[in-house]
Structures are given as structure tokens and as C-alpha cells.
PDB file of C-alpha atoms in Angstrom:
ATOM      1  CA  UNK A 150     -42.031  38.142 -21.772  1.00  0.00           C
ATOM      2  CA  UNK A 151     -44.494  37.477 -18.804  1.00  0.00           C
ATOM      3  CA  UNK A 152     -44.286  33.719 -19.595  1.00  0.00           C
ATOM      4  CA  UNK A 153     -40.888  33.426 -19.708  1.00  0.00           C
ATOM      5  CA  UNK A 154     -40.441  35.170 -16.416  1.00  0.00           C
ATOM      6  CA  UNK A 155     -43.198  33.066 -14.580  1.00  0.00           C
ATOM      7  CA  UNK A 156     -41.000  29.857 -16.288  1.00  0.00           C
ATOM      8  CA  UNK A 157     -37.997  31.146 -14.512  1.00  0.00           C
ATOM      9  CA  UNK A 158     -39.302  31.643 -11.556  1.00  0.00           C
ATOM     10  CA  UNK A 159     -40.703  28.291 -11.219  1.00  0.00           C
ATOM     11  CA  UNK A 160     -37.633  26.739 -11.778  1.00  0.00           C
ATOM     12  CA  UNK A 161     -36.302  29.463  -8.521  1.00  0.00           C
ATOM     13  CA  UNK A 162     -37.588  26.450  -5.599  1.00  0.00           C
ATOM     14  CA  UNK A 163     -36.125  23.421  -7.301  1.00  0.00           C
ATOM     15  CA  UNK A 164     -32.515  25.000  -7.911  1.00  0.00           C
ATOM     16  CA  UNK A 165     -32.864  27.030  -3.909  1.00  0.00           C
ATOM     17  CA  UNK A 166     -33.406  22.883  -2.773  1.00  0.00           C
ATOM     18  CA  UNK A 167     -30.458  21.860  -4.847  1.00  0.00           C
ATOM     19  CA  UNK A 168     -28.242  24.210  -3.346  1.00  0.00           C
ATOM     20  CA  UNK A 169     -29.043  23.277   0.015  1.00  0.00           C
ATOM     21  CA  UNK A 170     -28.772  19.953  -0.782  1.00  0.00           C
ATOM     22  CA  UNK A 171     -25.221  20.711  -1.901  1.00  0.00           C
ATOM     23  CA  UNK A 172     -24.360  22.142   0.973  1.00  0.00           C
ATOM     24  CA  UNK A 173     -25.542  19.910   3.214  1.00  0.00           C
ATOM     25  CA  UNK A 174     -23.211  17.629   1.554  1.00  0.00           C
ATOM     26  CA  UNK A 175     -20.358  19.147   1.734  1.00  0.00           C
ATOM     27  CA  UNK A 176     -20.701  19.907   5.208  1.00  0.00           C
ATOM     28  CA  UNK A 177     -21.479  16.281   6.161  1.00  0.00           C
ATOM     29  CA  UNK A 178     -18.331  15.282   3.527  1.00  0.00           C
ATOM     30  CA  UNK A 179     -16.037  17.349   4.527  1.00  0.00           C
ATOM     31  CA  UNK A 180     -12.593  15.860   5.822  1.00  0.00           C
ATOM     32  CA  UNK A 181      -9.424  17.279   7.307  1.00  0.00           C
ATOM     33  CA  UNK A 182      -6.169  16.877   5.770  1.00  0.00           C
ATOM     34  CA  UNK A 183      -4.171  14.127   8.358  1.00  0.00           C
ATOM     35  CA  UNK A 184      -0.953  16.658   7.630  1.00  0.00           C
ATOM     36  CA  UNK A 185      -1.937  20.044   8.023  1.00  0.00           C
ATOM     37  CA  UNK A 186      -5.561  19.635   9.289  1.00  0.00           C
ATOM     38  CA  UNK A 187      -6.974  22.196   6.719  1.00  0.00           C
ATOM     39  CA  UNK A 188     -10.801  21.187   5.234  1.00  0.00           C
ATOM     40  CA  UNK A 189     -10.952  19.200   2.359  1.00  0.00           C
ATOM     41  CA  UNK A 190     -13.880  19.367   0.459  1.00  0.00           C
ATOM     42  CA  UNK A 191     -14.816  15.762  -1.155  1.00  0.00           C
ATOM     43  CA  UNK A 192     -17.330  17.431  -3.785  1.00  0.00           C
ATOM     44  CA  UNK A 193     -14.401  18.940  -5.836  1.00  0.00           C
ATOM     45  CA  UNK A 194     -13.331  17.254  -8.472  1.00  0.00           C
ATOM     46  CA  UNK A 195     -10.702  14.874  -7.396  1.00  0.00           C
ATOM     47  CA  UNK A 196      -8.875  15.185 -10.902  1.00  0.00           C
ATOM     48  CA  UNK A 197      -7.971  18.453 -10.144  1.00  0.00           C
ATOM     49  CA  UNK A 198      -7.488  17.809  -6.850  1.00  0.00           C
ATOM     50  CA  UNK A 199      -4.833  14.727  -7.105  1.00  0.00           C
ATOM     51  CA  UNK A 200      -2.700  14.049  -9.762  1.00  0.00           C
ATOM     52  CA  UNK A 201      -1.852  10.644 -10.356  1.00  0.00           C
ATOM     53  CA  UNK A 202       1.275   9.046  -9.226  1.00  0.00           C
ATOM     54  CA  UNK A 203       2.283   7.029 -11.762  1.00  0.00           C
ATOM     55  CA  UNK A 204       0.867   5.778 -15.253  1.00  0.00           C
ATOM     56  CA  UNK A 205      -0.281   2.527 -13.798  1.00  0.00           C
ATOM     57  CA  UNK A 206      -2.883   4.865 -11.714  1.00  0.00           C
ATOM     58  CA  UNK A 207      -5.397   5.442 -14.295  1.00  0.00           C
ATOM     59  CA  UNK A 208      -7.732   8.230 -14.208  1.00  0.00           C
ATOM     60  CA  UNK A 209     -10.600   5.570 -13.718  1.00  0.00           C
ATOM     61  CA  UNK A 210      -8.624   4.432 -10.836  1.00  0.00           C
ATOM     62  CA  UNK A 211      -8.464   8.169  -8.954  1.00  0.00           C
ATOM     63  CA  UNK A 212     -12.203   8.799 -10.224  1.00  0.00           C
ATOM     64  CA  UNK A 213     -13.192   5.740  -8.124  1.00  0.00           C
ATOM     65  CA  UNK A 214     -12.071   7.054  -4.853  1.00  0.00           C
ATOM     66  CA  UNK A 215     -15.011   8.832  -2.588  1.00  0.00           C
ATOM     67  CA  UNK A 216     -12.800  10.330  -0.598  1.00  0.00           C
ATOM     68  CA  UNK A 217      -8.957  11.494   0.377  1.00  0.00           C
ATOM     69  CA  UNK A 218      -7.471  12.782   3.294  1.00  0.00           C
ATOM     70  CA  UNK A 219      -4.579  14.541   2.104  1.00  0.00           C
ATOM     71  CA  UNK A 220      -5.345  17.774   0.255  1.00  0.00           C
ATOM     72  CA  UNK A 221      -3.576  18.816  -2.770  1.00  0.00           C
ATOM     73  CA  UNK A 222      -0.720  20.826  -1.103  1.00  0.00           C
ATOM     74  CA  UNK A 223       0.319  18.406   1.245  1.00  0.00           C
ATOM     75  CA  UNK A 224       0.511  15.257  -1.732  1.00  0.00           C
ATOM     76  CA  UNK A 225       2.983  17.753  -3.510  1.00  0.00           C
ATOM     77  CA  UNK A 226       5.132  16.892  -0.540  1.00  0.00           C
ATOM     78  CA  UNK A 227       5.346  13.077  -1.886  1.00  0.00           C
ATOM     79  CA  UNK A 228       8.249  12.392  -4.338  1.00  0.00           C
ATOM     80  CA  UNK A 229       6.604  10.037  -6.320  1.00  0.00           C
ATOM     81  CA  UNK A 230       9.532   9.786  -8.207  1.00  0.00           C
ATOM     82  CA  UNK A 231      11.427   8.179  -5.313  1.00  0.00           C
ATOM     83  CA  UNK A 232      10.311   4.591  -6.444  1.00  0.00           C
ATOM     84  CA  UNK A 233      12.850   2.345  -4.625  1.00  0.00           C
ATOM     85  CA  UNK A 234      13.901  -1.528  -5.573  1.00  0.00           C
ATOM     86  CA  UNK A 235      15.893  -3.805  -3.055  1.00  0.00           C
ATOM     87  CA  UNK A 236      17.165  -7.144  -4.428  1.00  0.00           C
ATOM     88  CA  UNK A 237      17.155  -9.933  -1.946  1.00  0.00           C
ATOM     89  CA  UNK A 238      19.576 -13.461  -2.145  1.00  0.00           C
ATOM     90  CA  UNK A 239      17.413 -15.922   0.301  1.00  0.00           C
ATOM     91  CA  UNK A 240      19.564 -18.900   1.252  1.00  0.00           C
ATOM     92  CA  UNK A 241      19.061 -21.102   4.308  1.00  0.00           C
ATOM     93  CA  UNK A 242      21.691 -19.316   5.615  1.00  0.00           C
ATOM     94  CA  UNK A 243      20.217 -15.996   5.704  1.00  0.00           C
ATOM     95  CA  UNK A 244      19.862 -12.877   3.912  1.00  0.00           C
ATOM     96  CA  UNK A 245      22.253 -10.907   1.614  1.00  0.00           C
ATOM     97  CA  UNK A 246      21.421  -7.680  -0.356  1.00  0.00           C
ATOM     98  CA  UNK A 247      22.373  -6.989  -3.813  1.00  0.00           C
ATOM     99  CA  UNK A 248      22.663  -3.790  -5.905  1.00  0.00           C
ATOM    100  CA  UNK A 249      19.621  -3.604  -8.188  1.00  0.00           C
ATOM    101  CA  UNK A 250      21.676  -4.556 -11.594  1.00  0.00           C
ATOM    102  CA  UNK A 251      23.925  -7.626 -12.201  1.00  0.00           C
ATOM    103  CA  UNK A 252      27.301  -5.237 -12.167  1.00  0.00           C
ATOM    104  CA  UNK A 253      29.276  -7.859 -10.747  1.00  0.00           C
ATOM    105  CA  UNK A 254      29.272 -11.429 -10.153  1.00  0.00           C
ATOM    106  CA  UNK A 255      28.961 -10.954  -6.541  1.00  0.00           C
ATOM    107  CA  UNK A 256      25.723  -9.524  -7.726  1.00  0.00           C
ATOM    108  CA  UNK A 257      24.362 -13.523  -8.921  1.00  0.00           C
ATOM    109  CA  UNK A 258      22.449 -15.710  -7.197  1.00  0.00           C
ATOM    110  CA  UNK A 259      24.676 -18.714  -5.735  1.00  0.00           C
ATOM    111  CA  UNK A 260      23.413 -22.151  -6.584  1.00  0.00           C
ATOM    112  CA  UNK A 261      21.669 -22.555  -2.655  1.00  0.00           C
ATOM    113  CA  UNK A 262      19.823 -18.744  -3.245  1.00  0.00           C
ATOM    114  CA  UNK A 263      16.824 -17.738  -4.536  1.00  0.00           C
ATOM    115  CA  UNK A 264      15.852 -14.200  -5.630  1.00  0.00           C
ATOM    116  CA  UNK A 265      13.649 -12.222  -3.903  1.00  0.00           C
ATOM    117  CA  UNK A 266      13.072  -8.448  -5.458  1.00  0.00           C
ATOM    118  CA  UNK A 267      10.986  -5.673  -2.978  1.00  0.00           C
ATOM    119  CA  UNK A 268       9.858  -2.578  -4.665  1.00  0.00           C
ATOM    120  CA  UNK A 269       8.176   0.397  -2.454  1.00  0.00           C
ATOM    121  CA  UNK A 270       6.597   3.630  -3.657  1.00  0.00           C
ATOM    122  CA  UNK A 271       8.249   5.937  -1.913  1.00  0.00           C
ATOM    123  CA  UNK A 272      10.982   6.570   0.866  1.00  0.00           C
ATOM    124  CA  UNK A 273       9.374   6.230   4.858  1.00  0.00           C
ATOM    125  CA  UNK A 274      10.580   9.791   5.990  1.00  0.00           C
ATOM    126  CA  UNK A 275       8.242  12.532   7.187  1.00  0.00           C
ATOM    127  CA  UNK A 276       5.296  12.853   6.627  1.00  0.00           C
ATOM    128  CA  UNK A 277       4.671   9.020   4.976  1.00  0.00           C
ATOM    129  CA  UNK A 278       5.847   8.032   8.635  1.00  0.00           C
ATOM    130  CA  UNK A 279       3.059  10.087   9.960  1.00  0.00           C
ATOM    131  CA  UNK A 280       0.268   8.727   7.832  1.00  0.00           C
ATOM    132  CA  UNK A 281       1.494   5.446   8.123  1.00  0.00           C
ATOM    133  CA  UNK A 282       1.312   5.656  11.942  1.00  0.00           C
ATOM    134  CA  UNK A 283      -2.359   7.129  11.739  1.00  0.00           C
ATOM    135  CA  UNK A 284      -3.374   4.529   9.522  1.00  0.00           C
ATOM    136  CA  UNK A 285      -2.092   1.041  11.913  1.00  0.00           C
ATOM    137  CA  UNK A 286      -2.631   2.331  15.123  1.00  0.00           C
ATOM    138  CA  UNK A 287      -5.267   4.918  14.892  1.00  0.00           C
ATOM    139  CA  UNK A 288      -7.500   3.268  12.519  1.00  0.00           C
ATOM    140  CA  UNK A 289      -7.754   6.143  10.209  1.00  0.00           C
ATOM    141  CA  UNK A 290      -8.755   3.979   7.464  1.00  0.00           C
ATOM    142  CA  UNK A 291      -9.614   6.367   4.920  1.00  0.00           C
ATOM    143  CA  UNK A 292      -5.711   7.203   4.477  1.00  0.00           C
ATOM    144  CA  UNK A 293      -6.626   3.489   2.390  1.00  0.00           C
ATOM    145  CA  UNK A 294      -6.942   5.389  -0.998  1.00  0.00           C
ATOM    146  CA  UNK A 295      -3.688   7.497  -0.233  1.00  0.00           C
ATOM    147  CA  UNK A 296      -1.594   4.465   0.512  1.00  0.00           C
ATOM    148  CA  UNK A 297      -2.616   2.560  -1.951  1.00  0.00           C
ATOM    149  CA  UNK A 298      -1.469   5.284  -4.946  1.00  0.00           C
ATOM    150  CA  UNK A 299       1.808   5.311  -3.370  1.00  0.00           C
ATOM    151  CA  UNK A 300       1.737   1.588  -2.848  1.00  0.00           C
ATOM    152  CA  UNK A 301       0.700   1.170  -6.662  1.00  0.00           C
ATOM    153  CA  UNK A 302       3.801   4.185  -7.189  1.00  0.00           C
ATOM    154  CA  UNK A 303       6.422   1.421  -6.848  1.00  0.00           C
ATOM    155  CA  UNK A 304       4.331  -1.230  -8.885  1.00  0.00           C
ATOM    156  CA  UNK A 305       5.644  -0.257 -12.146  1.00  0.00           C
ATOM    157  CA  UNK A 306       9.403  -1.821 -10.998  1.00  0.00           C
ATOM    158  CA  UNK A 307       8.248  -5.303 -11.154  1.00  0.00           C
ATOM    159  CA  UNK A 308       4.987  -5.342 -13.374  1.00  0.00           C
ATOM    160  CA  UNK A 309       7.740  -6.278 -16.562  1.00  0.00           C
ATOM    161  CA  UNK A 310       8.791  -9.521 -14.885  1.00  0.00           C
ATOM    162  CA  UNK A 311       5.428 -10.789 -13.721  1.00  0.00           C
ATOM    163  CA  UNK A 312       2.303 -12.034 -15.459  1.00  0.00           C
ATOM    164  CA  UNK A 313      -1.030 -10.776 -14.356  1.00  0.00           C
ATOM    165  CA  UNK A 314      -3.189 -14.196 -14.985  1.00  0.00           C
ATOM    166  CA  UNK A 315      -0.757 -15.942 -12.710  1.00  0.00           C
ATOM    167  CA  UNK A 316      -0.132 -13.131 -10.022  1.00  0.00           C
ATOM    168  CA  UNK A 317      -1.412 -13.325  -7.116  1.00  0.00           C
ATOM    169  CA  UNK A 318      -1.326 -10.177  -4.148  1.00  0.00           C
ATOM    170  CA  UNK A 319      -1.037 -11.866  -0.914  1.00  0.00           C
ATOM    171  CA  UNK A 320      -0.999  -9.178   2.347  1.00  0.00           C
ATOM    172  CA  UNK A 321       2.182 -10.047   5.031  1.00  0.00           C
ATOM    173  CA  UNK A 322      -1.094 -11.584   7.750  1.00  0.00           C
ATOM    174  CA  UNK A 323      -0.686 -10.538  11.586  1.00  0.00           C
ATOM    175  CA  UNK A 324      -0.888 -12.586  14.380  1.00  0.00           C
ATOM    176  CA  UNK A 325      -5.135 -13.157  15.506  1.00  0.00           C
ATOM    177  CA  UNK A 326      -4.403 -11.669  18.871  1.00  0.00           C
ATOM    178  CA  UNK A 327      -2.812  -8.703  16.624  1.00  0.00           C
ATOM    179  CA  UNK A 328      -5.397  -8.548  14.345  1.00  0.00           C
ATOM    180  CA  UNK A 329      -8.168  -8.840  17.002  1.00  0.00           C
ATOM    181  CA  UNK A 330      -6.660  -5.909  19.018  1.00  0.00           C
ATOM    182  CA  UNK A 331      -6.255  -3.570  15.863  1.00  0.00           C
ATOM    183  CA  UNK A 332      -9.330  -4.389  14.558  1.00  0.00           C
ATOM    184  CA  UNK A 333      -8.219  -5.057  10.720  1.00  0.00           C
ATOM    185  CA  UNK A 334      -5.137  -5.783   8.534  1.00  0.00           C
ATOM    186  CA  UNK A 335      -3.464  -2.648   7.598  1.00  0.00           C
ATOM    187  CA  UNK A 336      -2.214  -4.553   4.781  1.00  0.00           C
ATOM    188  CA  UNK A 337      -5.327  -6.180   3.568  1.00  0.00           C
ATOM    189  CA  UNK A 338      -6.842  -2.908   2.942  1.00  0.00           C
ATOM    190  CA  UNK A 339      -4.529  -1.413   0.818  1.00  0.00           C
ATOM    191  CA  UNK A 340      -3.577  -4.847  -1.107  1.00  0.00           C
ATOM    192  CA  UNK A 341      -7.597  -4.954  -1.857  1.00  0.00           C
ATOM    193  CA  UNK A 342      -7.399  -1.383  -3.269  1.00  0.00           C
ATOM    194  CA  UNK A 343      -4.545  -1.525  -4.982  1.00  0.00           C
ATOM    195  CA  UNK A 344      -5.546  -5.190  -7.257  1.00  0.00           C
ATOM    196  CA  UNK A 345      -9.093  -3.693  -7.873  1.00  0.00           C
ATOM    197  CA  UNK A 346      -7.232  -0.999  -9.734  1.00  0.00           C
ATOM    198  CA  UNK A 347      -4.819  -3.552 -11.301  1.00  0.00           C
ATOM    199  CA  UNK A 348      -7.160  -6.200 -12.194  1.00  0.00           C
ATOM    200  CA  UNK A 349      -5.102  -8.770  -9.438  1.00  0.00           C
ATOM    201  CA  UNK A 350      -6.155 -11.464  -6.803  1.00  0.00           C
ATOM    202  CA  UNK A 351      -6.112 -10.866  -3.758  1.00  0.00           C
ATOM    203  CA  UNK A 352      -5.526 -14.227  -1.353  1.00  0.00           C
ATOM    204  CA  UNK A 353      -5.330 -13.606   2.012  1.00  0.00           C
ATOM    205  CA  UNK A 354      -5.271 -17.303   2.601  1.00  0.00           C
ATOM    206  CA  UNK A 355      -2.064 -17.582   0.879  1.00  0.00           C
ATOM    207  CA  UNK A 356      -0.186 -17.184   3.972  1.00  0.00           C
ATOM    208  CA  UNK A 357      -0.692 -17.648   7.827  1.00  0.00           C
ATOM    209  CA  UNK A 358       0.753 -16.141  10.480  1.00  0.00           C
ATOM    210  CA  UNK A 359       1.463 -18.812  13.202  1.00  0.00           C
ATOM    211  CA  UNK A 360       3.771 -17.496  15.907  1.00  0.00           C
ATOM    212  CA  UNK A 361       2.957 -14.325  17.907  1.00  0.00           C
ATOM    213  CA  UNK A 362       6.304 -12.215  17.198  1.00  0.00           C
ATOM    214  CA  UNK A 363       7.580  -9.278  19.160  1.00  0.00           C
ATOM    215  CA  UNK A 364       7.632  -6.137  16.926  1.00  0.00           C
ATOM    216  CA  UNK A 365      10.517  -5.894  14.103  1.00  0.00           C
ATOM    217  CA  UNK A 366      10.567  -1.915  15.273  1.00  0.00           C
ATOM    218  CA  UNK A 367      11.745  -2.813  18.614  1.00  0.00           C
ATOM    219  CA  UNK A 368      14.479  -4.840  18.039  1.00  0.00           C
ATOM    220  CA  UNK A 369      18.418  -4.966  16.819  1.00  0.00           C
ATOM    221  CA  UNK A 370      19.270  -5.801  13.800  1.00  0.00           C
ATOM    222  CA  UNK A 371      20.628  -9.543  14.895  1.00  0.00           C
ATOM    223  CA  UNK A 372      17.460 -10.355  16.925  1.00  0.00           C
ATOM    224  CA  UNK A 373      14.793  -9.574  13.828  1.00  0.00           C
ATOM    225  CA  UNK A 374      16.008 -12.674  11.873  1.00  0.00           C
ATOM    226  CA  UNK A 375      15.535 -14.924  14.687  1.00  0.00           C
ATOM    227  CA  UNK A 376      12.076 -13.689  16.227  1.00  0.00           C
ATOM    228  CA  UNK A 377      10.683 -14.075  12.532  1.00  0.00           C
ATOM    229  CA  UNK A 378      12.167 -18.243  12.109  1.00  0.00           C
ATOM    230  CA  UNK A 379       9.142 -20.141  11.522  1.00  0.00           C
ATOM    231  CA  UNK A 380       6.464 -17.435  11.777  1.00  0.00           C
ATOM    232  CA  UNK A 381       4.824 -18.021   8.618  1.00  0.00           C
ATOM    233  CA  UNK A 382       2.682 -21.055   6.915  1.00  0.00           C
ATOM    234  CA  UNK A 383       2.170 -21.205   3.490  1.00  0.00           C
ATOM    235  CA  UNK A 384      -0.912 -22.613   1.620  1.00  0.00           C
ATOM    236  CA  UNK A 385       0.344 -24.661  -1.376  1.00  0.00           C
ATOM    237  CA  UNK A 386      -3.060 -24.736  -2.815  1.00  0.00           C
ATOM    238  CA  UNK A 387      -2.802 -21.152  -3.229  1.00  0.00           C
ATOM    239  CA  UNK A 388       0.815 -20.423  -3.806  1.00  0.00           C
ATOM    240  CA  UNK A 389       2.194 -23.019  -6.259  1.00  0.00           C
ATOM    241  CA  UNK A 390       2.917 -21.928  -9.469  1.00  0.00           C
ATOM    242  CA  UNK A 391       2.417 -18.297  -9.253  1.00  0.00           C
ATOM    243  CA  UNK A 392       4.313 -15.014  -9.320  1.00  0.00           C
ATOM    244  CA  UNK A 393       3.959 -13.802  -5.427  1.00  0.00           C
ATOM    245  CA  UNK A 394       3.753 -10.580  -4.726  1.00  0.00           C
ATOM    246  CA  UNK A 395       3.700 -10.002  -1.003  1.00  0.00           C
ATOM    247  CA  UNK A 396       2.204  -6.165  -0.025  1.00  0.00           C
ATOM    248  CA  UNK A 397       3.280  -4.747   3.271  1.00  0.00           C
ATOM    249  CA  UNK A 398       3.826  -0.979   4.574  1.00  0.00           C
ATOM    250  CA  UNK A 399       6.957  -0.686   5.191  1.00  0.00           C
ATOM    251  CA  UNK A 400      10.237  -2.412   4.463  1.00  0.00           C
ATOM    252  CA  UNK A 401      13.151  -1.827   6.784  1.00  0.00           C
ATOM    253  CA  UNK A 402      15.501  -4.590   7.301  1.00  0.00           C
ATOM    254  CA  UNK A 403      13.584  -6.814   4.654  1.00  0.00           C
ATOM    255  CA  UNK A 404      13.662  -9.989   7.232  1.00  0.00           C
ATOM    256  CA  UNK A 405       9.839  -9.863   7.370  1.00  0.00           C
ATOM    257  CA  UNK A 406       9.372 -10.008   3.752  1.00  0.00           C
ATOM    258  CA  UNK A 407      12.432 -12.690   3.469  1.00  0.00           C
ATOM    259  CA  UNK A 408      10.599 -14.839   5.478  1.00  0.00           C
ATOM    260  CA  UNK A 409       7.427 -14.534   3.642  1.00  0.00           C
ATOM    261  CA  UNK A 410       9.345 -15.070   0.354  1.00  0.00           C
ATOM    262  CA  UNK A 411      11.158 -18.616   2.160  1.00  0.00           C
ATOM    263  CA  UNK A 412       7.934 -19.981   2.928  1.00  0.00           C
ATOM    264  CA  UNK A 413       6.084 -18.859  -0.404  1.00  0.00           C
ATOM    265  CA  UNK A 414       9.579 -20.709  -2.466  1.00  0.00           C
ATOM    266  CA  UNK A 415       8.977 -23.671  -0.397  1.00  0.00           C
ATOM    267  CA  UNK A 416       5.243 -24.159  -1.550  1.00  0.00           C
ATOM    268  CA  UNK A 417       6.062 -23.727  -4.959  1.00  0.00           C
ATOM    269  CA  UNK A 418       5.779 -20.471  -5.981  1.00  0.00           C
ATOM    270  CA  UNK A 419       7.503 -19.999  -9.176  1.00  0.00           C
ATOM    271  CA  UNK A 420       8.811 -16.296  -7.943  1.00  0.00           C
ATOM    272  CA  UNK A 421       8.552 -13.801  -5.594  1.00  0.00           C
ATOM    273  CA  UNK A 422       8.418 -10.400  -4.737  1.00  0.00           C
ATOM    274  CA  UNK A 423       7.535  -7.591  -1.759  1.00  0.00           C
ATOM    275  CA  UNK A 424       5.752  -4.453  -3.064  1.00  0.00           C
ATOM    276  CA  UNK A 425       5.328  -2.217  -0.004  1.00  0.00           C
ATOM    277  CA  UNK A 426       4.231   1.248   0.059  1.00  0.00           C
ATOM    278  CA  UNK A 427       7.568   2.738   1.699  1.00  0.00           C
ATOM    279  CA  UNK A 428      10.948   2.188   2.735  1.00  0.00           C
ATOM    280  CA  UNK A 429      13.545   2.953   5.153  1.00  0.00           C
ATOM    281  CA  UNK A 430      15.890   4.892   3.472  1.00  0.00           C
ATOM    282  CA  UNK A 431      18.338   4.423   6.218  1.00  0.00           C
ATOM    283  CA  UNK A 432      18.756   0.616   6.196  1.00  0.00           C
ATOM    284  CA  UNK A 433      18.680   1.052   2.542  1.00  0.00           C
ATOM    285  CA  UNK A 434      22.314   0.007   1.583  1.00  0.00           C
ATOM    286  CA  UNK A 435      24.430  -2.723   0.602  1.00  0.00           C
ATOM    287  CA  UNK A 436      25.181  -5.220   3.737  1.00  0.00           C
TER     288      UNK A 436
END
């Protein structure tokens, strides 16, 4: 009896050091939620903290992240089964939307267009706008995890028509004076999180971004087409032959992306698609 109390009490310093140890952690860990600022504690366990978006987000892929900020509550908010699909006719003429099945033969491609098919993971209303904002112009980049679930939330539209071995995830690129002022690409982040979960390449090089344009947010609907003409320079070397798959935040108009998908056509790409994680549900209509 004596020995097995003097055994348990022995053991009484390691497990008092352990607990401060854990504590210490979790007060150095500890994150608030970018939505309604409560404490998020990044030693739970993140399966029972999250659930997965989709069934391309494996529980591998959530059991990889080190840390969230958006608790539990506020992720319930998401409806992550708003996945969204635009199809795009390119022609050197411009743009024209079609409905997202071939009901109608106004719905084929002409014999001067090529498809181009954007799928996003969830609408942009409140509070994706928020986060979204936070991320690109306050550098909050551990909303990275967050936005790539939802990113990877719209994947599972266009995963049937493409072929991993040949797919390629190249992020829309800013301007360098852009990129130099914000620090990073916003899109380069999440595109990097999102292929290490899906196994994908990531090739920034894929496409350049040669003319400073003004931002798409700030202007009418007539003037986005023409400040994005010639803004973009494809790398053959990289693009030829392979299923494109452009990642950006946000799709409004879907000009930016159209561009992207003219230049990525003219370097050989066999096809192409935008996989951003939201879209404007306003603009989100048949033109």
C-alpha cells in the first residue's frame, strides 16, 4: 500500500509540468474567431470542431490544419451546399453566359467559341465578404485553411471532366507593384492549400500578369472587359496540353477569369476552367 502511494506520488511533478505545459499552450495558441471575435482554442480537436465541407475534404485533409479562425458556430453560417457553376462561351468577340445544362441550342458553343466552365464554393454574401476582405487587404493569412475548404467546396463540379495527371492549378497572378504592396498573392495561398489536399500542381508561372489594371470592383460593367484586354501572358511551356484550372476569390462578372481562360486557349491548353472560392450571387444570371 505504502509503495504504491509513494509510486503515485512520484508521478504528481511530471503530470503538475504537463499541465502547465498545456496551458501555456493554449494560451500562446489561442485565436479569435474573425466573425464574432470569441476565443478559439487550437488544442481541441479540430474534428469535432469543423466538419468537413464536402467529400473531397478528407479527414486527413482537416487533421492537417494547425489552426482555424472561424469557430464552430460561425462555419454553421456557411451553406456549403450553395456550390455554384457558371458556363462561359469565349469568342473574340466577347463573353456570353450559358445556363449550366445544354437545354437549348442557344446553350452550344458556336463554331468561333470555346468553353470556359467557373465553379465557386459558395455564394460572396455576408460574412464570406467579410473574411474575404480580412484575408486581401489585412493580411490575415491564417483565414488560408478556411478559404481553401470552401474553395475545395465547389471542386467537386468539375473534378468529373478533368484528369488529375494532366491538371494543373494556376492562381489569377497580380500585377508586381500589386503584389509588392500586399505583400503576397491571396490566390497563391489558397491554390497551394487546396492541391496539397488534392494531390495537384501548382504553377504559378503558368500565367503573367503584364499590365497594371484598375480594380474590376470599381468599375461598370462595360469598362471591366476593356481594362482587362491584353493583361495576361501565358507560358506555353507550362500550359499546353493540360486541363487549366484557374483559382481566384471571387467571381463577379467572370471577365477576369475570361481573360485568363483566352490566353490559357491560345497556348494550348486543351481546356479550361475557374474554381474560385465565392461568387456574386447578384451578377449571377443569364446575360
Amino acid at each position: 500500500m505504502q509503495v504504491a502511494l509513494l509510486v503515485n506520488l512520484s508521478r504528481w511533478p511530471r503530470r503538475l509540468v504537463r499541465s502547465i505545459w498545456h496551458v501555456f499552450l493554449a494560451l500562446c495558441t489561442e485565436e479569435h474567431c474573425r466573425i464574432c471575435r470569441r476565443g478559439i482554442d487550437q488544442l481541441g480537436l479540430i474534428q469535432s470542431r469543423f466538419n468537413a465541407p464536402s467529400a473531397t475534404l478528407t479527414g486527413r485533409f482537416c487533421s492537417d490544419q494547425k489552426s482555424f479562425a472561424v469557430c464552430r458556430d460561425c462555419w454553421q453560417l456557411f451553406d456549403l451546399q450553395e456550390q455554384m457553376l457558371t458556363r462561359y462561351a469565349l469568342s473574340p468577340s466577347g463573353l456570353r453566359e450559358m445556363s449550366t445544362g445544354l437545354d437549348s441550342e442557344s446553350d452550344l458553343l458556336r463554331e468561333d467559341e470555346r468553353l470556359l466552365v467557373v465553379a465557386s464554393g459558395i455564394g460572396y454574401i455576408e460574412p464570406m465578404k467579410k473574411l474575404i476582405r480580412r484575408y486581401k487587404y489585412d493580411q490575415d493569412r491564417l483565414l488560408t485553411s478556411e478559404l481553401a475548404m470552401l474553395l475545395l467546396n465547389g471542386w467537386g463540379c468539375i473534378a468529373p471532366f478533368v484528369e488529375l495527371d494532366k491538371t494543373v492549378f494556376v492562381p489569377v497572378p497580380l500585377h508586381w507593384r500589386r503584389k509588392r504592396e500586399r505583400g503576397y498573392n491571396q490566390a497563391a495561398l489558397v491554390a497551394q492549400r487546396a492541391a496539397s489536399a488534392l494531390k495537384v500542381r501548382v504553377r504559378e508561372s503558368g500565367l503573367r500578369r503584364c499590365k497594371a489594371t484598375t480594380p474590376q470592383n470599381k468599375l461598370s460593367k462595360e469598362a471591366r472587359e476593356e481594362n482587362l484586354a491584353g493583361a495576361f501572358k501565358g507560358n506555353r511551356k507550362v500550359l499546353q496540353g493540360k486541363d487549366v484550372v484557374f483559382i481566384d476569390d471571387v467571381c463577379t462578372s467572370g471577365y477576369t477569369l475570361a481573360e485568363c481562360a483566352k490566353t490559357a486557349y491560345d497556348c494550348g491548353a486543351r481546356s479550361v476552367y475557374g474554381l474560385t472560392i465565392a461568387r456574386a450571387i447578384l451578377v449571377h444570371k443569364r446575360q
